[in-house]
CSV table of C-alpha atoms in Angstrom, one decimal:
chain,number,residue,atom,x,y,z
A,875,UNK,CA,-16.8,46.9,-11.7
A,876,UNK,CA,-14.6,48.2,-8.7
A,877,UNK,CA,-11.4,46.4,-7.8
A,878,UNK,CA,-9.2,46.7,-5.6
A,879,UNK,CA,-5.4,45.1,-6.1
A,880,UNK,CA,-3.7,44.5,-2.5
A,881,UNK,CA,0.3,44.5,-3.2
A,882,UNK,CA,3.5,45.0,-1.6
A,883,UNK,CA,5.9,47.9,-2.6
A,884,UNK,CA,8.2,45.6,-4.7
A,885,UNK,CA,5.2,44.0,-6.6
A,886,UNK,CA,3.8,47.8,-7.7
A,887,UNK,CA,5.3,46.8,-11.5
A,888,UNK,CA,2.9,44.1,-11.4
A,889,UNK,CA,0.0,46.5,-10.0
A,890,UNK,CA,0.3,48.5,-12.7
A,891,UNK,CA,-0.1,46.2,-15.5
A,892,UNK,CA,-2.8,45.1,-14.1
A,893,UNK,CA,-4.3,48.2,-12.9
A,894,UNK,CA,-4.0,49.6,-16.8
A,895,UNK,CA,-5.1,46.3,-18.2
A,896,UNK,CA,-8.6,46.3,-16.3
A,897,UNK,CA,-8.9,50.5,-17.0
A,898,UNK,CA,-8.3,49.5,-20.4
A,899,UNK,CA,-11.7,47.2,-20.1
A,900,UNK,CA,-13.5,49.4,-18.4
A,901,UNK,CA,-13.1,48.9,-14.3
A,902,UNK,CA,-12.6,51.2,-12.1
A,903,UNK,CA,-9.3,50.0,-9.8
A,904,UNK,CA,-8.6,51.1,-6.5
A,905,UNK,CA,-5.1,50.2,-5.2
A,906,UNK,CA,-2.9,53.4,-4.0
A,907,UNK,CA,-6.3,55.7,-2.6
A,908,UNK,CA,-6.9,53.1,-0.1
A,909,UNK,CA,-4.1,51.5,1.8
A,910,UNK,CA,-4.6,50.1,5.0
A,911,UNK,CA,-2.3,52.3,7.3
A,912,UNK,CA,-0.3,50.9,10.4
A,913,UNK,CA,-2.4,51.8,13.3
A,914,UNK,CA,-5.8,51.2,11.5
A,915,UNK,CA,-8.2,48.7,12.1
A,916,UNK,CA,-7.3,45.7,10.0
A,917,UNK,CA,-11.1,44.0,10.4
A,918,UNK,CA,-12.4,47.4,10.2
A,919,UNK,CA,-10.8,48.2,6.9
A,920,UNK,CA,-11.6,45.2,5.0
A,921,UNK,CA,-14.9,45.4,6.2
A,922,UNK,CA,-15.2,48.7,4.5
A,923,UNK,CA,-13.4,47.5,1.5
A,924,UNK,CA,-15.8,44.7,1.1
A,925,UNK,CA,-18.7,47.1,1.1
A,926,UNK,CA,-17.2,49.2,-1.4
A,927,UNK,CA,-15.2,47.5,-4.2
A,928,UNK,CA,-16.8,44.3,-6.0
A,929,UNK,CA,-14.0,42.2,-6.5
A,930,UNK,CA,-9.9,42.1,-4.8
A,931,UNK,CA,-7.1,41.2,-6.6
A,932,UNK,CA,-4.5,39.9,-4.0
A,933,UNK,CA,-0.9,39.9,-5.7
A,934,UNK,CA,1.3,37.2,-4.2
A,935,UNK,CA,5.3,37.1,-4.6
A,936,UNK,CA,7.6,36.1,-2.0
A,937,UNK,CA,7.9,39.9,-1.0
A,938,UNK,CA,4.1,39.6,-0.1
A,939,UNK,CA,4.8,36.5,1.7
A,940,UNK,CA,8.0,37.8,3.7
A,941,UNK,CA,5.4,41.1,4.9
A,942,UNK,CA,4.0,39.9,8.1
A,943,UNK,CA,1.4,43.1,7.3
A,944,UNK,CA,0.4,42.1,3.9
A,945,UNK,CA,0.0,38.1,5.2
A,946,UNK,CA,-2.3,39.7,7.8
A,947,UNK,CA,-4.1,41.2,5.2
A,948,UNK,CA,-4.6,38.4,3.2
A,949,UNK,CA,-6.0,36.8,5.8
A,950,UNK,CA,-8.8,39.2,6.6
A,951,UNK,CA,-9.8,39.1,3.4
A,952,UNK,CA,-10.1,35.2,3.2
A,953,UNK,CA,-12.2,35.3,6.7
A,954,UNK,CA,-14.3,38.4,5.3
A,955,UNK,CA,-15.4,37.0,2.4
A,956,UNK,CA,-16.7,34.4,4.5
A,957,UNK,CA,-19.4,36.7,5.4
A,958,UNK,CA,-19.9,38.2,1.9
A,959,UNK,CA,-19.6,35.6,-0.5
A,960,UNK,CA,-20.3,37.6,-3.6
A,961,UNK,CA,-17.1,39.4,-3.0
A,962,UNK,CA,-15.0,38.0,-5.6
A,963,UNK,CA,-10.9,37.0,-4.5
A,964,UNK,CA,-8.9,36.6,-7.0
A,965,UNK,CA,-4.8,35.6,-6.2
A,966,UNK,CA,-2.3,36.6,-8.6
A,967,UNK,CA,0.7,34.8,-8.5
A,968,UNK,CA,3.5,36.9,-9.9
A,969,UNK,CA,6.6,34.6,-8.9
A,970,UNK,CA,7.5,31.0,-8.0
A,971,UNK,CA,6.0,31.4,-4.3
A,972,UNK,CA,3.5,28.9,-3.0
A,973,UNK,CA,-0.3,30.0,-2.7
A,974,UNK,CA,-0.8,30.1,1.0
A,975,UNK,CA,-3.3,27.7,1.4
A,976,UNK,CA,-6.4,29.6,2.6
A,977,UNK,CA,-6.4,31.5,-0.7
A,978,UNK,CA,-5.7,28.4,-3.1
A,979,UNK,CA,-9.6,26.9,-2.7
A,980,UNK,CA,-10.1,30.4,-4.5
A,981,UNK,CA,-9.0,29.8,-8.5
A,982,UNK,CA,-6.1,32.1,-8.5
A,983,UNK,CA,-4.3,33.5,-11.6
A,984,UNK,CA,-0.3,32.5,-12.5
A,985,UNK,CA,1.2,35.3,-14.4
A,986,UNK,CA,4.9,33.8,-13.9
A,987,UNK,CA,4.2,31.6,-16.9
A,988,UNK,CA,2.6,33.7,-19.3
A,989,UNK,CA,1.9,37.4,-18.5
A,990,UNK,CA,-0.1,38.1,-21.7
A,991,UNK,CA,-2.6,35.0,-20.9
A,992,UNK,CA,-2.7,35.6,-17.1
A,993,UNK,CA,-3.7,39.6,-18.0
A,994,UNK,CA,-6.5,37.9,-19.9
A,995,UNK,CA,-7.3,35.0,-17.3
A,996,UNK,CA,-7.9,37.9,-14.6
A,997,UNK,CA,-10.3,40.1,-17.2
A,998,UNK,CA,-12.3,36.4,-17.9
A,999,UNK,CA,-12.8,36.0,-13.9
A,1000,UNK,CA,-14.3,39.6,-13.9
A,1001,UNK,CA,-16.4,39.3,-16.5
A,1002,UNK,CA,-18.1,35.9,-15.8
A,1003,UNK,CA,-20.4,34.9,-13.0
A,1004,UNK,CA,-17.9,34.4,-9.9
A,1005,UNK,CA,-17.1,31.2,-9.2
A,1006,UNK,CA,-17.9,30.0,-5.5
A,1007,UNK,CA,-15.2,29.7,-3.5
A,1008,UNK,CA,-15.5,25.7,-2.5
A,1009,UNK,CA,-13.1,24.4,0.8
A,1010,UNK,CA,-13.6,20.8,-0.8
A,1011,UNK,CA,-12.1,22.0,-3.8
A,1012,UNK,CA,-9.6,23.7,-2.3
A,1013,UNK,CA,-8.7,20.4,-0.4
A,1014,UNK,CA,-8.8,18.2,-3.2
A,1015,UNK,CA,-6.0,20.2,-4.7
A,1016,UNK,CA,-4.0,20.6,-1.6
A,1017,UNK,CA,-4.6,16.5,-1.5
A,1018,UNK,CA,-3.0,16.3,-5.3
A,1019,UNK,CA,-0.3,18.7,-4.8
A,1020,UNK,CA,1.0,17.2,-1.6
A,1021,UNK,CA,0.8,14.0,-3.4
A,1022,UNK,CA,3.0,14.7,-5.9
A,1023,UNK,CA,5.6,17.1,-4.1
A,1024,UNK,CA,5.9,14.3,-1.6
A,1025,UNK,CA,6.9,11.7,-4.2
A,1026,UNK,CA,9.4,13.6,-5.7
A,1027,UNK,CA,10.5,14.1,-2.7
A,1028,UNK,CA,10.6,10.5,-1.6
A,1029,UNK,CA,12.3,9.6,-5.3
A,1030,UNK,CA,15.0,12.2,-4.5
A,1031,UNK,CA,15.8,10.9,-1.2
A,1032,UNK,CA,14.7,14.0,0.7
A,1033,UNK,CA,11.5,12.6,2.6
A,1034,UNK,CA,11.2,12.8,6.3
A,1035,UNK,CA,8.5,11.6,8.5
A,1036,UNK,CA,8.0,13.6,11.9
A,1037,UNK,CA,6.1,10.9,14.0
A,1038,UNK,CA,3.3,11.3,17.0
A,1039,UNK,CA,1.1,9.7,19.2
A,1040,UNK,CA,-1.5,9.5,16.5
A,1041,UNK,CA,0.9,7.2,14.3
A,1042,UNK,CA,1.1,4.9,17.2
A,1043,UNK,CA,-2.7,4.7,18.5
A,1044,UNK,CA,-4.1,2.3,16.4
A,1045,UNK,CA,-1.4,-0.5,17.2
A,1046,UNK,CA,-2.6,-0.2,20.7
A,1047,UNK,CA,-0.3,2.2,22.7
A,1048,UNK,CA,-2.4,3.9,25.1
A,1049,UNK,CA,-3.6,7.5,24.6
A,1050,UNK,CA,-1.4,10.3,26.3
A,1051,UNK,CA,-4.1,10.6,28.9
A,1052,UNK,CA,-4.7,7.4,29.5
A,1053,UNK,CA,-0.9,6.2,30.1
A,1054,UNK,CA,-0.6,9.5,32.6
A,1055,UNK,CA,-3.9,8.0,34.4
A,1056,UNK,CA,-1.9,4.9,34.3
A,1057,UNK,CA,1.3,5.7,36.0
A,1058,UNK,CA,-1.1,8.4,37.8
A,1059,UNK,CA,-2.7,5.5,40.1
A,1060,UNK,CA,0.4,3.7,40.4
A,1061,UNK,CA,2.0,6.7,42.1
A,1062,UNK,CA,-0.8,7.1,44.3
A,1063,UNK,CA,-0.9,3.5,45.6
A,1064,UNK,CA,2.4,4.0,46.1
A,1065,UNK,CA,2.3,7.4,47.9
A,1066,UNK,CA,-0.4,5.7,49.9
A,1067,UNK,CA,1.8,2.9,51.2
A,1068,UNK,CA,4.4,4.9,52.2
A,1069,UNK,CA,2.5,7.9,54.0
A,1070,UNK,CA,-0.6,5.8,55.2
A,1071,UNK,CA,-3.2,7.1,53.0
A,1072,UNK,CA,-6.3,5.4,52.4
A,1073,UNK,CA,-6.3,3.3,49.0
A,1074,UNK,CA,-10.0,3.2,49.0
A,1075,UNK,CA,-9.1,7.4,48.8
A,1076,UNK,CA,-7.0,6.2,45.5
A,1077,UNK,CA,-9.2,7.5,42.5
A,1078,UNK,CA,-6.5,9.0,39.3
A,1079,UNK,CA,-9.8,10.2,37.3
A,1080,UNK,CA,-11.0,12.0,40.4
A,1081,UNK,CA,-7.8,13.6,41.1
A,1082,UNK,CA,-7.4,15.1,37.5
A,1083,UNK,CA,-11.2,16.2,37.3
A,1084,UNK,CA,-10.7,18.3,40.8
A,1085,UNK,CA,-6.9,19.6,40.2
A,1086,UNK,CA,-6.5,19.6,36.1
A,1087,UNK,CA,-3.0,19.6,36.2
A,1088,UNK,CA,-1.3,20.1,32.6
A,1089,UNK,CA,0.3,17.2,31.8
A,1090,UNK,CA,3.5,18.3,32.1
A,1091,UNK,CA,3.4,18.9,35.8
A,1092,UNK,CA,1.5,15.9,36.1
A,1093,UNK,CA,4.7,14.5,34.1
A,1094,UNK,CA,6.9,16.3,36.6
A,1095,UNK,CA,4.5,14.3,39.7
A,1096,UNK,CA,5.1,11.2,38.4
A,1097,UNK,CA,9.1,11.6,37.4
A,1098,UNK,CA,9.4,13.2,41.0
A,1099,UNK,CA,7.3,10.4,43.2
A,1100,UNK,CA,7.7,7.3,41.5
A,1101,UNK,CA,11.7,7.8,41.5
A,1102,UNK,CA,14.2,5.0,39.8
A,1103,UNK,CA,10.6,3.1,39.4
A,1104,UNK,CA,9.7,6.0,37.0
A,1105,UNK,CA,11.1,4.4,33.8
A,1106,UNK,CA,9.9,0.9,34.6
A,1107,UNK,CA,6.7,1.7,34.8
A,1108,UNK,CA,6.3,4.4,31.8
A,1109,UNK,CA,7.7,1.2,29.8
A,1110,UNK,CA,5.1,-1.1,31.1
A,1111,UNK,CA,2.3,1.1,30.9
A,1112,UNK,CA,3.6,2.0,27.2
A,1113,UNK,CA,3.2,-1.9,26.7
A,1114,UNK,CA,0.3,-3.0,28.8
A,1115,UNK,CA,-2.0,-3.7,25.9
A,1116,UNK,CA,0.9,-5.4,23.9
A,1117,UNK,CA,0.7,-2.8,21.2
A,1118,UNK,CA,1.9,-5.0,17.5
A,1119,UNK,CA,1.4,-2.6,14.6
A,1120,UNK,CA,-1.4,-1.3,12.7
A,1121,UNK,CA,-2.1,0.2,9.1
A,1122,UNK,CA,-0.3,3.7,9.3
A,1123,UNK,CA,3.1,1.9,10.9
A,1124,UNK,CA,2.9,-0.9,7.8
A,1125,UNK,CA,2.3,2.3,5.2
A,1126,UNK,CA,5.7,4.0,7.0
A,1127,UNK,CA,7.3,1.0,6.5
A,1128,UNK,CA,6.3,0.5,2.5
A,1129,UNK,CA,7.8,4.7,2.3
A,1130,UNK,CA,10.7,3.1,4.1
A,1131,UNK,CA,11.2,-0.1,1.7
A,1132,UNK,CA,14.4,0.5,-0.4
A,1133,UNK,CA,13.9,0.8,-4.1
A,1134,UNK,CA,16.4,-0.3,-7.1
A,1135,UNK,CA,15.5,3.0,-9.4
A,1136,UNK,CA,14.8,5.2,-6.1
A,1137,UNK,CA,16.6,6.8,-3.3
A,1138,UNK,CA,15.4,5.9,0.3
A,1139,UNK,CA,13.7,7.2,2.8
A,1140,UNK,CA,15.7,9.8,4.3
A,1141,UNK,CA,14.8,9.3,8.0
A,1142,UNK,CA,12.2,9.4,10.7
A,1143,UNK,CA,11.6,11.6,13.5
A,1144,UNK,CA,9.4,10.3,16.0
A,1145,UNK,CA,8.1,12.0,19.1
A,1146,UNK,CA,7.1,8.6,20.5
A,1147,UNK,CA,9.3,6.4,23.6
A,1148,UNK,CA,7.7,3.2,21.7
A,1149,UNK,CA,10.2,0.5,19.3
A,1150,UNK,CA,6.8,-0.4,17.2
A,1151,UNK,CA,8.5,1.2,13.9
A,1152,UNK,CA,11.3,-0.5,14.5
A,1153,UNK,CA,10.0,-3.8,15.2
A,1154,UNK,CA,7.8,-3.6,12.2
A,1155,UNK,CA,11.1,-2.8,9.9
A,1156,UNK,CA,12.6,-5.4,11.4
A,1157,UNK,CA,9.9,-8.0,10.8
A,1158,UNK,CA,10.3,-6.3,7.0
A,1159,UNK,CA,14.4,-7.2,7.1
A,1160,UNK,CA,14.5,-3.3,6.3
A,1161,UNK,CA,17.8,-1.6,7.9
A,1162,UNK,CA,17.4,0.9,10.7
A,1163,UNK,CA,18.8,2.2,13.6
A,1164,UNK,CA,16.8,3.9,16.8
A,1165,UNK,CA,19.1,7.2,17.4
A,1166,UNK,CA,18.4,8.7,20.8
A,1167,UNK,CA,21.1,10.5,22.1
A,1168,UNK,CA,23.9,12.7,21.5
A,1169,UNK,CA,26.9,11.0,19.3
A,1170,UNK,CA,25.2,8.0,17.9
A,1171,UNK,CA,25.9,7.6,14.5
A,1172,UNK,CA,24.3,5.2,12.0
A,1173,UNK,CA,25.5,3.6,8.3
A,1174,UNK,CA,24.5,4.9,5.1
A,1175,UNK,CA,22.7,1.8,4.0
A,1176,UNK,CA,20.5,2.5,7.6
A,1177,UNK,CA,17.3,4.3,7.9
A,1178,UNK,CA,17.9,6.6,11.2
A,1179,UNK,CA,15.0,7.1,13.3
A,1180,UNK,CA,15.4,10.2,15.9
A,1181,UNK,CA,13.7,9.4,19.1
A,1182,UNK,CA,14.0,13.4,20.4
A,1183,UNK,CA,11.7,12.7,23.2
A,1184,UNK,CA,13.7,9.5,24.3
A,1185,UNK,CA,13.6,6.0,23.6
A,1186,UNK,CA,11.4,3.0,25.4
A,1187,UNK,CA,12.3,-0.6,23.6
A,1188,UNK,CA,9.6,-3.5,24.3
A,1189,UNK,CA,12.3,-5.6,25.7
A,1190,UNK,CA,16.1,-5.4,27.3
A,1191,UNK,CA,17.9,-3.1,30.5
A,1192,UNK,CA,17.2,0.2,30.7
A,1193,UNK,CA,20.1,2.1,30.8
A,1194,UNK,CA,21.2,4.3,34.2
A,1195,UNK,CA,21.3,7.8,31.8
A,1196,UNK,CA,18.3,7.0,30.0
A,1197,UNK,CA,16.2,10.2,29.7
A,1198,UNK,CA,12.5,11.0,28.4
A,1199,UNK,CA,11.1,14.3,27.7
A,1200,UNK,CA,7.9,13.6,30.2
A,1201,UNK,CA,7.6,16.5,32.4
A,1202,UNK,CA,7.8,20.4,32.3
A,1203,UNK,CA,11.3,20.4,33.6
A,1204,UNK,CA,12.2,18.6,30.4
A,1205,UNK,CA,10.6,20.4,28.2
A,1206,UNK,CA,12.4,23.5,29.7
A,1207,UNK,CA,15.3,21.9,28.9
A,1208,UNK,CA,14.6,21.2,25.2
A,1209,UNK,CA,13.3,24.9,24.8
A,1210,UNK,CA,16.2,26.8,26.4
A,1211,UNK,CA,19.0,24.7,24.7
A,1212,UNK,CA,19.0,25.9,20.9
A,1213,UNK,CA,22.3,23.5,20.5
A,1214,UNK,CA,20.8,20.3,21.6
A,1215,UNK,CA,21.3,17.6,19.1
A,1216,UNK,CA,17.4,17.0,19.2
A,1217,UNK,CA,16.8,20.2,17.7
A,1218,UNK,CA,19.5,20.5,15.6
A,1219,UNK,CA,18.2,17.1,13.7
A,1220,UNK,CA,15.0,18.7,13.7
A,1221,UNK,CA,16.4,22.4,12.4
A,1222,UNK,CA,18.3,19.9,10.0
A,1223,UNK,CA,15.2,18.2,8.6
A,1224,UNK,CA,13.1,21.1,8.6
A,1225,UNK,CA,15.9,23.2,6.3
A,1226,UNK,CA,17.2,20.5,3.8
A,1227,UNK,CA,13.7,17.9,3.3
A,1228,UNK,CA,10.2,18.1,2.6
A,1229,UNK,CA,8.5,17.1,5.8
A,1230,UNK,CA,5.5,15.0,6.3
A,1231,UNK,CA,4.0,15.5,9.6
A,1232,UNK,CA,1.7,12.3,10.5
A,1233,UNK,CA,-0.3,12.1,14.0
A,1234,UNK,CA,0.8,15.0,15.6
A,1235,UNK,CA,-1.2,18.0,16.8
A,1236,UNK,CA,1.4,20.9,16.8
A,1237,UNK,CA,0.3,21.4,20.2
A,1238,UNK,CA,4.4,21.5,21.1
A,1239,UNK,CA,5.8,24.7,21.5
A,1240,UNK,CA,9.6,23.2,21.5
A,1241,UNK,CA,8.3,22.1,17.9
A,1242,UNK,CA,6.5,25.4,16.5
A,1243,UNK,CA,9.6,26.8,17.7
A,1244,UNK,CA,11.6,25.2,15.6
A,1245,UNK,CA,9.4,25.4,12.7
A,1246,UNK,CA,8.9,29.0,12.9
A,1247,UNK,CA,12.9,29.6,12.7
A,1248,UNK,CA,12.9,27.1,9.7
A,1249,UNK,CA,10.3,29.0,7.8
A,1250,UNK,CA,11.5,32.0,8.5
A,1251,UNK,CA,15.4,31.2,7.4
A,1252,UNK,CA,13.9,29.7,4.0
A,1253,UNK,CA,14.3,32.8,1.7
A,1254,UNK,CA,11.9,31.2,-1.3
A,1255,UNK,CA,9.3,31.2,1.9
A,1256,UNK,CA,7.7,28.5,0.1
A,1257,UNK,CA,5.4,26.0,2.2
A,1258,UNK,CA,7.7,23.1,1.7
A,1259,UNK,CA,6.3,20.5,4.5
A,1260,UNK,CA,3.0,18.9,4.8
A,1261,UNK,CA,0.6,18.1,7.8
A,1262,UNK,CA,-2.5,15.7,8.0
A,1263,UNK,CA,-5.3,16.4,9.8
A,1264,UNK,CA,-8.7,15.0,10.2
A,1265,UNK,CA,-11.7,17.6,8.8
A,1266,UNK,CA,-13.6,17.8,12.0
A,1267,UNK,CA,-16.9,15.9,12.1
A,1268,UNK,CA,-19.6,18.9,10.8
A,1269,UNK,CA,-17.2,20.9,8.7
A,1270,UNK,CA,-20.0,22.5,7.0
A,1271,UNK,CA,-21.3,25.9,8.2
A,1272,UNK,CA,-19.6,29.2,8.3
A,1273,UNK,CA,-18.2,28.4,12.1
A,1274,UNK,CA,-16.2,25.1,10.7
A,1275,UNK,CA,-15.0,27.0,7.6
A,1276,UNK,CA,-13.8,29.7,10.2
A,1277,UNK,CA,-12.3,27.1,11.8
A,1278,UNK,CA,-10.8,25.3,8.7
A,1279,UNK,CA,-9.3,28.6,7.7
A,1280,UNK,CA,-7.4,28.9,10.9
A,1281,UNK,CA,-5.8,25.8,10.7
A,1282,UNK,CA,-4.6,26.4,7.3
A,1283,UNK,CA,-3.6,30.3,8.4
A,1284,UNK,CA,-1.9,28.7,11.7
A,1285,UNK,CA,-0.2,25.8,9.7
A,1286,UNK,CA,0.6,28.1,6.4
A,1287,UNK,CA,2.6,30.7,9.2
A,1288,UNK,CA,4.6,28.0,10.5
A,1289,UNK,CA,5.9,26.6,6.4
A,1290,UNK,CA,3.5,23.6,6.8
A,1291,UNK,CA,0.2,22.5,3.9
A,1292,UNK,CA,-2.6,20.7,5.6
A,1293,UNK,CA,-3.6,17.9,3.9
A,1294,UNK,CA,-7.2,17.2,5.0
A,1295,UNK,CA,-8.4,13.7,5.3
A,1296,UNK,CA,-12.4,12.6,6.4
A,1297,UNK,CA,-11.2,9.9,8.2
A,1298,UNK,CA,-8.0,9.2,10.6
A,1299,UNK,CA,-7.9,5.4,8.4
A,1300,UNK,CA,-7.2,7.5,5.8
A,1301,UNK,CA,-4.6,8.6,6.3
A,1302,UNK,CA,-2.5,5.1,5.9
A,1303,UNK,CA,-3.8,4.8,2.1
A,1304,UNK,CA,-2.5,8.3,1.5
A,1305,UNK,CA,0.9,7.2,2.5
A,1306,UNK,CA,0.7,4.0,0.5
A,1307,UNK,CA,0.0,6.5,-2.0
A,1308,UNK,CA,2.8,8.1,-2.0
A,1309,UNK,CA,4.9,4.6,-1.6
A,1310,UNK,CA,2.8,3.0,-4.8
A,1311,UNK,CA,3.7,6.3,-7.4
A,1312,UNK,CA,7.8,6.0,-6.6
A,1313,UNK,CA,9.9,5.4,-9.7
């Protein structure tokens, strides 16, 4: 059988034991005749290489992972095999690194335990009929794996919970499009008061189906027209549907319960302007504090919650130098300012926890930002923080997979795991989950 070993320079040691292990059982290897140069065709290679060789070893260290050449590599090989499935993968793990998560639904070998056996484990994958490499499967571990990383986490006091729109919808907060349609048609009545427009001429849907503004300039519309009003109304159209709580904000606040053997919660991070976290950890008689702005401090027997993109309560006065990151000009703001004490929380967070990321679509580029410095300061490059994400409806099919792949590939190259879930009410048991296994 032809195989081909993909390594980095510092890994060669590794190559070679492997390389005369599988000559010693008869394969031919191929691993320093055909290296993919810079300036070639990274598809175009692997493409060859596919057609050639019957089976690639892909050695993974944290050297590998720190090579932005070898992770592109990697990849192409996960997408190609799509295409040719008999192609056999098989990872090697040589170190304590984390299996980027595109190549763990293939079974991979760990030689960091037990050379001797992992020599042999690699051999048995040639030799037998070659296992097909199953997403599920490779999900189902992700699923376990995140599981129990996040509970030691959670039992050492490390957890943080990065919170957005999706951990809100189901209590009744309006959708992000729906609360700019909102405050959309309130500006326009109000524009058409004081310049004499028509109101029958008053259609928000209309407007955004002919114009499509982004919603951060629609944002920057609505902070600019509706004036000292702005605030009022972004809280009342938060509120309109008198939002209570639903079953992901009551399995955030069983992870935030304090335990006699365990340590607590470390904090929450919430993109959100709504209070419904902390009224439902105040109907629990669980201690918090809403943080929101530079120099606020909280108590160590307090659960902080970091409001980053500003802070909305149900009920009192809203403060003259209130401030919510709604429009493009704020977002600016956040981006250019490395110092801010919003992203130093989040740098914070993202360097010392494990991070569970729950309803958010890391759409943000203020927040890939920040996770892409994090990742890339972590020296062990290990994928310490978890997402969840809902498996699209038809994930079957090599399109979906395609598209599975990238979201692990996008999430893997900004430090994050996806932890797939069928169904968005799922996603509440999984955190009960990981409330229910604390010591």
């Amino acid at each position: 059988m032809k195989v081909f070993i993909s390594y980095t320079q510092q890994d060669k040691k590794h190559a070679d034991l492997i390389a005369d292990k599988l000559r010693g059982a008869g394969h031919g290897v191929w691993y320093d005749g055909w290296k993919i140069k810079a300036g070639d065709n990274l598809l175009e290679k692997i493409n060859q290489g596919v057609k050639e060789v019957d089976a690639f070893i892909i050695i993974i260290s944290k050297d590998s992972l720190s090579s932005k050449w070898s992770m592109h590599e990697y990849s192409a090989l996960a997408f190609g095999e799509l295409s040719s499935p008999s192609t056999r993968i098989i990872p090697v793990l040589v170190d304590k690194s984390t299996v980027p998560q595109y190549l763990a639904r293939y079974q991979y070998v760990d030689l960091s335990e037990n050379l001797d056996r992992g020599l042999n484990e690699i051999l048995g994958f040639l030799s037998d009929e070659p296992p097909a490499a199953k997403i599920g499967a490779g999900r189902e571990r992700t699923y376990t794996q995140a599981l129990a990383s996040l509970t030691r986490a959670l039992n050492a006091g490390r957890l943080s919970l990065f919170c957005g729109a999706g951990a809100s919808i189901g209590a009744g907060i309006l959708s992000w499009d729906n609360l700019l349609l909102m405050l959309l048609e309130s500006m326009m009545i109000r524009m058409s008061r004081e310049h004499s427009l028509s109101v029958e001429e008053v259609d928000p849907m209309e407007f955004q189906r002919s114009y499509s503004p982004s919603a951060l300039v629609v944002g920057k519309y609505l902070k600019t027209n509706l004036g000292n009003d702005f605030l009022p109304q972004l809280r009342d159209a938060l509120y309109s549907k008198n939002p209570k709580s639903c079953a992901i904000i009551e399995a955030i606040v069983d992870l935030a319960r304090p335990q006699r053997d365990g340590k607590p919660l470390d904090s929450i991070v919430t993109f959100n302007f709504d209070g419904l976290i902390e009224e439902a950890l105040s109907a629990n008689n669980i201690r918090h504090i809403a943080i929101y702005e530079e120099g606020m401090r909280y108590s160590c027997s307090e659960l902080p919650i970091y409001h980053v993109h500003g802070y909305l309560p149900r009920k009192g006065r809203i403060k003259k130098n209130t401030d919510v990151v709604f429009s493009e000009d704020a977002y600016h703001n956040q981006f250019i300012d490395p110092f801010s004490w919003s992203n130093l929380i989040q740098l914070n967070k993202l360097s010392q926890n494990t991070c569970l990321f729950i309803g958010l679509s890391l759409n943000d580029p203020n927040l890939r930002r920040l996770l892409d410095v994090a990742y890339r300061k972590n020296p062990s490059r290990e994928l310490n923080h978890y997402v969840i994400k809902k498996v699209p409806s038809h994930s079957e099919g090599t399109i979906n997979s395609l598209a599975l792949l990238l979201e692990e590939q996008d999430a893997n190259e900004l430090g994050l795991n996806v932890v797939w879930v069928r169904e968005y009410s799922h996603i509440a048991p999984f955190l009960t989950e990981i409330a229910g296994a604390k010591a």
